[in-house]
Amino acid sequence: MKPVEIKDSVYWVGVIDWNIRDFHGYSTPAGTTYNAYLVMDDKITLFDTVKKPFKRALLENIRALIDPRKIDYVVVNHVEMDHSGSIPEVLDEIQPEKVFCSAMGKNALLEHYHREDWPYEVVESGQTLSLGKKTVQFLETRMLHWPDSMFSYLQEDQLLISSDGFGQHWATSERFDDEVNLEILMHHASKYYANILLLYSPLVQKLLGTVQEAGLKIDMIAPDHGLIWRSSPEKILQAYDAWSRQKAQRKAVVFYDTMWESTEKMAEAIGDGLRQEGVQYRLCNLKVTHRSDVMTEILDAGAVLVGSSTLNNGMMPGVADMLCYMKGLRPANKVAGAFGSYGWSGEAVKLVTAALEEMKMEIAEPGLRVKFAPTHEDLQGCVEWGKKIARKLGNG
Ligand code: FEO
């Protein structure tokens, strides 16, 4: 795709990955983009590169504007390989005067590519760099989501180049938020937050405070994945504020795996109970719902209810996978509970409850078990269990 001018003399020169469907365990049914930005100033500067297989496309995009060897500076906001995989070949071609990165970024570049010969220039938060007419202000964002991560702010343009922050995995021919359906865009942004940034929510809160204190005026946010926030930067900033506060809504996510549909029947009856008490719920059968989509639903839910049949004295493998994934992302402010059908030993509910407690979730009700197939009375018990949990949820 040809470069797109996003601000005066600032160009998107990234690439679109239409085909990726799995991003280290996060499902990406709509693909993604790896965004890079070229600033044409006295010092021509490239912000970020792209994943290794796309290096030729990046260089072609740059060539549509200028000979890559005329680039003076390269800024590496983040070293994860979706943004730096092409950097050895790209730097060999460009031969820049300087490569700007954080101190952690320099370490990470050395640990990935083992190139001592690159002209590293370490920068830190608050430091500025004049490109000629434009000034870059660096803002380290450690652990958002890697130790090396930083943002670059173009002061005159009020443009925040935000690395992974505010990104979305969505491959589109459009480049700006106002060119696509905003509701779909926000869904992709929330999925990104829930699956990449949720565990760093306290740091997101701190960063938003720092941006406010520094009085940074933000007219546009250009992330390294997905659409650029041209018309509604305040909308994504507000959403990040809400998501990072992890304020629970009157919503429950019921995820489960089932052997012979008994646990599924329990899940449906629990859903009925939740609804009767005015709680919105989502049923997620883990055989057909990807862990990253379940996580997206959990983002604003107040209750997480987990169902598992007992299999070989343990829980179902799909439930174990989901619990492991969820634990890493550290959702907060949730009440929780476990349920499931069993045949003779019935350990799953106890094991799931222990896993939820380990995640510091508040167990709203003791685990609920049903032997083999649930009777009408058993299902009534599930409805009541759902109602009791609903009553533990605040008003959202
Ligand atoms: Fe898009 Fe952390 O890489």
XYZ file of C-alpha atoms and ligand atoms in Angstrom:
399
model
C 0.000 0.000 0.000
C 1.240 3.488 -0.843
C 2.358 5.833 1.950
C -0.380 7.934 3.522
C 0.336 11.433 4.806
C -1.150 11.578 8.300
C 0.181 15.025 9.274
C 2.146 17.601 7.321
C 5.307 15.732 6.177
C 4.534 12.715 8.402
C 3.734 9.528 6.483
C 2.397 6.103 7.406
C 4.748 3.684 5.647
C 3.632 0.501 7.404
C 2.349 -2.786 6.059
C -0.890 -4.746 6.254
C -0.854 -8.394 7.345
C -4.178 -9.691 6.061
C -3.391 -13.326 6.810
C -2.227 -13.600 10.412
C -4.727 -15.547 12.513
C -2.773 -16.207 15.685
C -0.686 -13.622 17.502
C 1.127 -15.583 20.206
C -2.104 -17.131 21.444
C -4.409 -14.191 20.646
C -6.786 -14.913 17.771
C -6.629 -12.333 14.987
C -9.436 -13.281 12.592
C -9.267 -9.826 10.998
C -5.462 -9.763 10.575
C -3.374 -6.805 11.707
C -1.046 -4.062 10.528
C 2.505 -3.173 11.503
C 2.644 0.584 11.353
C 5.802 2.596 10.755
C 6.014 6.356 10.272
C 8.409 8.471 8.234
C 8.947 12.130 9.079
C 10.370 14.237 6.244
C 12.283 17.016 7.965
C 15.882 18.278 7.964
C 16.659 15.013 9.694
C 14.572 12.384 7.950
C 13.383 9.986 10.618
C 11.770 6.554 10.557
C 9.707 5.566 13.592
C 9.650 1.781 14.020
C 9.984 -0.957 11.448
C 7.917 -4.074 10.728
C 7.852 -7.847 11.087
C 10.623 -9.636 9.229
C 8.639 -11.038 6.244
C 7.458 -7.513 5.390
C 10.833 -5.779 5.152
C 10.684 -5.479 1.369
C 7.202 -3.927 1.513
C 8.381 -1.389 4.117
C 11.379 -0.395 2.003
C 9.163 -0.111 -1.080
C 6.815 2.207 0.803
C 9.745 4.351 1.875
C 11.125 4.371 -1.678
C 7.825 5.840 -2.890
C 8.849 8.944 -0.930
C 12.623 8.923 -0.761
C 15.726 6.807 -1.192
C 15.944 4.853 2.114
C 19.642 5.729 2.351
C 18.618 9.368 2.871
C 17.024 8.491 6.222
C 19.105 10.024 9.020
C 17.519 8.640 12.138
C 15.623 5.515 13.127
C 13.581 5.491 16.351
C 12.853 2.106 17.927
C 9.919 2.569 20.273
C 9.597 -1.162 20.985
C 11.764 -4.190 20.222
C 9.175 -6.989 20.068
C 9.779 -8.741 16.778
C 6.524 -7.701 15.102
C 8.102 -4.218 15.046
C 11.797 -4.983 14.854
C 12.061 -8.299 13.008
C 13.125 -6.541 9.824
C 15.526 -4.144 11.528
C 18.852 -5.831 10.704
C 18.180 -5.708 6.956
C 16.501 -2.298 7.124
C 19.400 -0.724 9.028
C 21.905 -2.353 6.679
C 20.077 -0.676 3.794
C 19.495 2.700 5.434
C 22.820 3.058 7.267
C 21.335 5.706 9.595
C 23.411 8.231 11.482
C 21.678 7.330 14.760
C 19.284 4.723 16.197
C 17.273 6.137 19.099
C 15.869 3.836 21.764
C 15.451 3.578 25.536
C 18.230 2.046 27.658
C 16.171 -1.128 27.930
C 15.563 -0.923 24.195
C 19.297 -0.954 23.516
C 19.698 -4.027 25.722
C 16.808 -5.758 23.986
C 18.163 -4.938 20.515
C 21.551 -6.368 21.495
C 19.906 -9.472 22.953
C 17.825 -10.035 19.834
C 20.201 -9.097 17.019
C 23.689 -9.095 18.607
C 24.809 -6.052 16.634
C 27.279 -3.941 18.587
C 28.014 -1.838 15.516
C 24.668 -0.012 15.275
C 24.835 3.724 16.172
C 22.698 3.502 19.319
C 21.618 6.726 20.994
C 19.882 6.061 24.302
C 17.118 8.474 25.271
C 14.931 8.809 28.322
C 11.577 10.278 29.308
C 11.280 13.996 28.696
C 14.295 14.185 26.405
C 13.685 16.033 23.148
C 15.231 15.755 19.725
C 15.019 18.423 17.040
C 14.515 17.111 13.527
C 14.493 20.633 12.039
C 10.985 22.067 12.031
C 9.663 19.279 14.215
C 10.629 18.250 17.735
C 10.342 14.746 19.127
C 9.707 14.292 22.845
C 10.351 10.797 24.162
C 8.189 9.232 26.831
C 9.296 5.928 28.315
C 6.381 3.585 29.008
C 8.192 0.762 30.806
C 6.189 -2.456 30.950
C 3.562 -1.117 28.562
C 4.008 -3.714 27.642
C 7.737 -4.512 27.605
C 10.540 -2.940 29.669
C 11.879 -1.168 26.566
C 8.589 0.373 25.411
C 8.348 4.104 24.772
C 6.173 6.633 22.963
C 7.401 9.421 20.683
C 5.484 12.708 20.690
C 5.838 15.187 17.833
C 5.269 18.460 19.650
C 4.390 20.752 16.735
C 1.893 18.235 15.327
C 0.548 17.138 18.723
C 0.994 13.641 17.358
C 1.591 10.729 19.726
C 3.311 7.754 18.074
C 2.248 5.236 20.671
C 3.869 1.909 19.850
C 1.512 -0.908 20.975
C -0.557 1.472 23.127
C -4.040 2.251 21.726
C -3.505 -0.351 18.986
C -5.865 -2.898 17.488
C -5.340 -6.040 15.455
C -7.412 -5.169 12.398
C -6.193 -5.256 8.820
C -7.968 -2.590 6.772
C -7.342 -0.602 3.636
C -8.404 2.461 5.650
C -5.908 4.172 7.908
C -8.025 6.443 10.107
C -10.678 5.878 12.778
C -13.203 8.087 10.953
C -13.018 5.881 7.854
C -14.300 2.747 9.605
C -17.173 1.704 11.833
C -16.281 3.106 15.260
C -18.124 0.377 17.160
C -16.129 -2.361 15.423
C -12.940 -0.380 15.948
C -13.637 -0.054 19.679
C -14.296 -3.788 19.867
C -10.882 -4.508 18.334
C -9.286 -1.947 20.679
C -10.944 -3.550 23.722
C -9.800 -7.009 22.637
C -6.273 -5.651 22.289
C -6.420 -4.093 25.751
C -7.895 -7.200 27.394
C -5.301 -9.520 25.889
C -2.138 -7.419 25.846
C -2.361 -4.647 28.416
C -4.839 -5.705 31.109
C -2.203 -6.963 33.533
C -0.442 -3.598 33.352
C -3.590 -1.607 34.183
C -2.029 0.162 37.211
C 0.771 1.388 34.921
C -1.777 2.559 32.337
C -3.441 4.628 35.051
C -0.063 6.097 35.991
C 0.776 6.859 32.366
C -2.539 8.625 31.764
C -1.824 10.727 34.856
C 1.674 11.552 33.596
C 0.331 12.626 30.198
C -2.203 14.867 31.917
C 0.352 16.366 34.306
C 2.781 17.035 31.456
C -0.041 18.888 29.689
C 0.594 17.005 26.445
C -2.001 18.138 23.936
C -2.935 15.168 21.774
C -4.484 15.838 18.412
C -3.744 12.431 16.921
C -2.635 9.029 18.197
C -0.737 6.823 15.775
C -0.259 3.311 17.185
C 1.894 0.579 15.681
C -1.128 -1.669 15.007
C -4.389 -0.870 13.278
C -6.138 2.427 12.719
C -4.863 5.912 13.567
C -6.996 7.916 15.998
C -7.518 11.095 13.974
C -11.077 12.095 14.866
C -11.536 10.532 18.270
C -8.258 10.375 20.224
C -10.173 11.393 23.344
C -12.490 8.386 22.909
C -9.663 5.859 23.091
C -8.012 7.777 25.954
C -11.287 7.655 27.900
C -11.697 3.963 27.107
C -8.175 3.228 28.382
C -8.990 5.124 31.543
C -12.146 3.038 32.072
C -10.538 -0.301 31.159
C -7.512 0.296 33.357
C -9.729 1.115 36.335
C -11.318 -2.341 35.808
C -14.651 -1.112 37.047
C -17.023 -4.065 37.064
C -20.332 -3.868 35.194
C -23.480 -5.838 35.965
C -22.329 -8.478 33.569
C -21.230 -12.077 33.991
C -19.115 -14.300 31.782
C -19.874 -17.988 32.073
C -17.190 -20.057 30.371
C -17.134 -23.818 30.409
C -16.124 -27.038 28.738
C -18.441 -29.994 28.744
C -18.169 -33.724 27.994
C -21.782 -34.793 27.462
C -23.593 -31.422 27.665
C -24.520 -31.740 31.366
C -22.169 -28.918 32.383
C -23.505 -26.952 29.420
C -27.084 -27.376 30.673
C -25.928 -26.119 34.073
C -24.303 -23.094 32.408
C -27.529 -22.254 30.588
C -29.588 -22.524 33.770
C -27.089 -20.321 35.640
C -27.443 -17.791 32.816
C -31.234 -17.846 33.332
C -30.730 -17.080 37.006
C -28.392 -14.181 36.254
C -30.842 -12.721 33.765
C -33.776 -13.031 36.149
C -31.837 -10.721 38.466
C -31.137 -8.237 35.659
C -27.540 -9.259 34.985
C -26.341 -9.386 31.393
C -24.384 -12.559 30.693
C -22.277 -14.230 28.010
C -22.047 -18.003 27.670
C -18.737 -19.107 26.209
C -18.319 -22.756 25.302
C -14.539 -23.124 25.161
C -14.800 -25.679 22.361
C -16.009 -22.939 20.027
C -14.901 -19.693 21.685
C -11.273 -18.623 21.557
C -9.592 -17.803 24.867
C -8.821 -14.275 23.670
C -12.491 -13.625 22.879
C -13.490 -14.885 26.322
C -10.897 -12.522 27.798
C -12.417 -9.606 25.879
C -15.791 -10.363 27.469
C -14.190 -10.609 30.910
C -12.692 -7.105 30.595
C -15.792 -5.277 31.894
C -17.588 -8.180 33.605
C -18.252 -8.248 37.326
C -18.556 -12.031 37.595
C -16.577 -14.906 36.118
C -18.273 -18.285 36.431
C -16.369 -21.347 35.319
C -17.830 -24.720 34.448
C -15.952 -27.953 33.990
C -16.861 -31.592 33.876
C -14.451 -33.807 35.797
C -12.138 -35.701 33.473
C -9.576 -38.185 34.808
C -9.750 -36.675 38.306
C -9.073 -33.214 36.938
C -10.658 -30.373 35.009
C -11.249 -30.297 31.268
C -8.082 -29.297 29.327
C -9.864 -26.358 27.683
C -10.726 -24.947 31.107
C -7.134 -25.414 32.301
C -5.931 -23.502 29.222
C -8.374 -20.648 29.842
C -7.540 -20.404 33.548
C -3.809 -20.313 32.793
C -4.313 -17.569 30.202
C -6.646 -15.542 32.423
C -4.307 -15.798 35.411
C -1.488 -14.199 33.414
C -3.676 -11.226 32.501
C -4.713 -10.586 36.139
C -8.309 -9.398 35.838
C -9.358 -7.556 39.009
C -12.595 -6.729 40.824
C -14.426 -9.949 39.924
C -16.632 -12.247 41.906
C -16.362 -15.843 40.781
C -17.683 -19.354 41.127
C -17.202 -22.864 39.785
C -19.676 -25.507 38.704
C -19.745 -28.741 36.790
C -21.060 -32.221 36.274
C -19.190 -35.329 37.426
C -19.523 -39.091 37.455
C -17.775 -40.481 40.548
C -14.791 -38.500 41.810
C -15.785 -34.914 40.912
C -12.580 -32.956 41.559
C -12.993 -30.343 38.823
C -15.097 -27.845 40.795
C -12.692 -27.909 43.729
C -9.682 -27.447 41.445
C -11.294 -24.590 39.509
C -12.314 -22.875 42.758
C -8.726 -23.078 44.013
C -7.469 -21.560 40.740
C -9.963 -18.674 41.015
C -8.961 -18.048 44.628
C -5.323 -17.971 43.584
C -6.281 -15.188 41.163
C -7.668 -13.263 44.152
C -11.221 -13.456 42.888
C -13.953 -13.387 45.512
C -15.752 -16.724 45.538
C -19.367 -15.613 45.569
C -20.940 -19.001 46.249
C -19.599 -22.474 47.081
C -19.006 -24.614 43.995
C -21.997 -26.332 42.461
C -21.802 -29.971 41.369
C -24.301 -32.259 39.687
C -23.866 -36.019 39.330
C -24.026 -37.114 35.682
C -27.062 -35.551 33.934
C -28.934 -32.767 35.780
C -32.550 -33.308 36.801
C -35.179 -30.567 36.606
C -34.523 -29.910 40.312
C -30.781 -29.747 39.721
C -31.310 -27.143 37.008
C -33.561 -25.151 39.332
C -30.651 -25.228 41.776
C -28.417 -23.800 39.033
C -30.910 -20.993 38.398
C -30.900 -20.166 42.117
C -27.084 -20.288 42.198
C -26.998 -17.802 39.298
C -29.462 -15.537 41.125
C -27.380 -15.545 44.300
C -24.289 -14.567 42.356
C -26.213 -11.830 40.552
C -27.150 -10.345 43.925
C -23.464 -10.092 44.819
C -22.853 -7.772 41.867
C -23.070 -4.058 42.429
C -25.029 -1.709 40.238
C -22.146 -1.332 37.772
Fe 3.175 -5.133 18.689
Fe 4.598 -5.706 21.714
O 4.449 -5.769 19.886
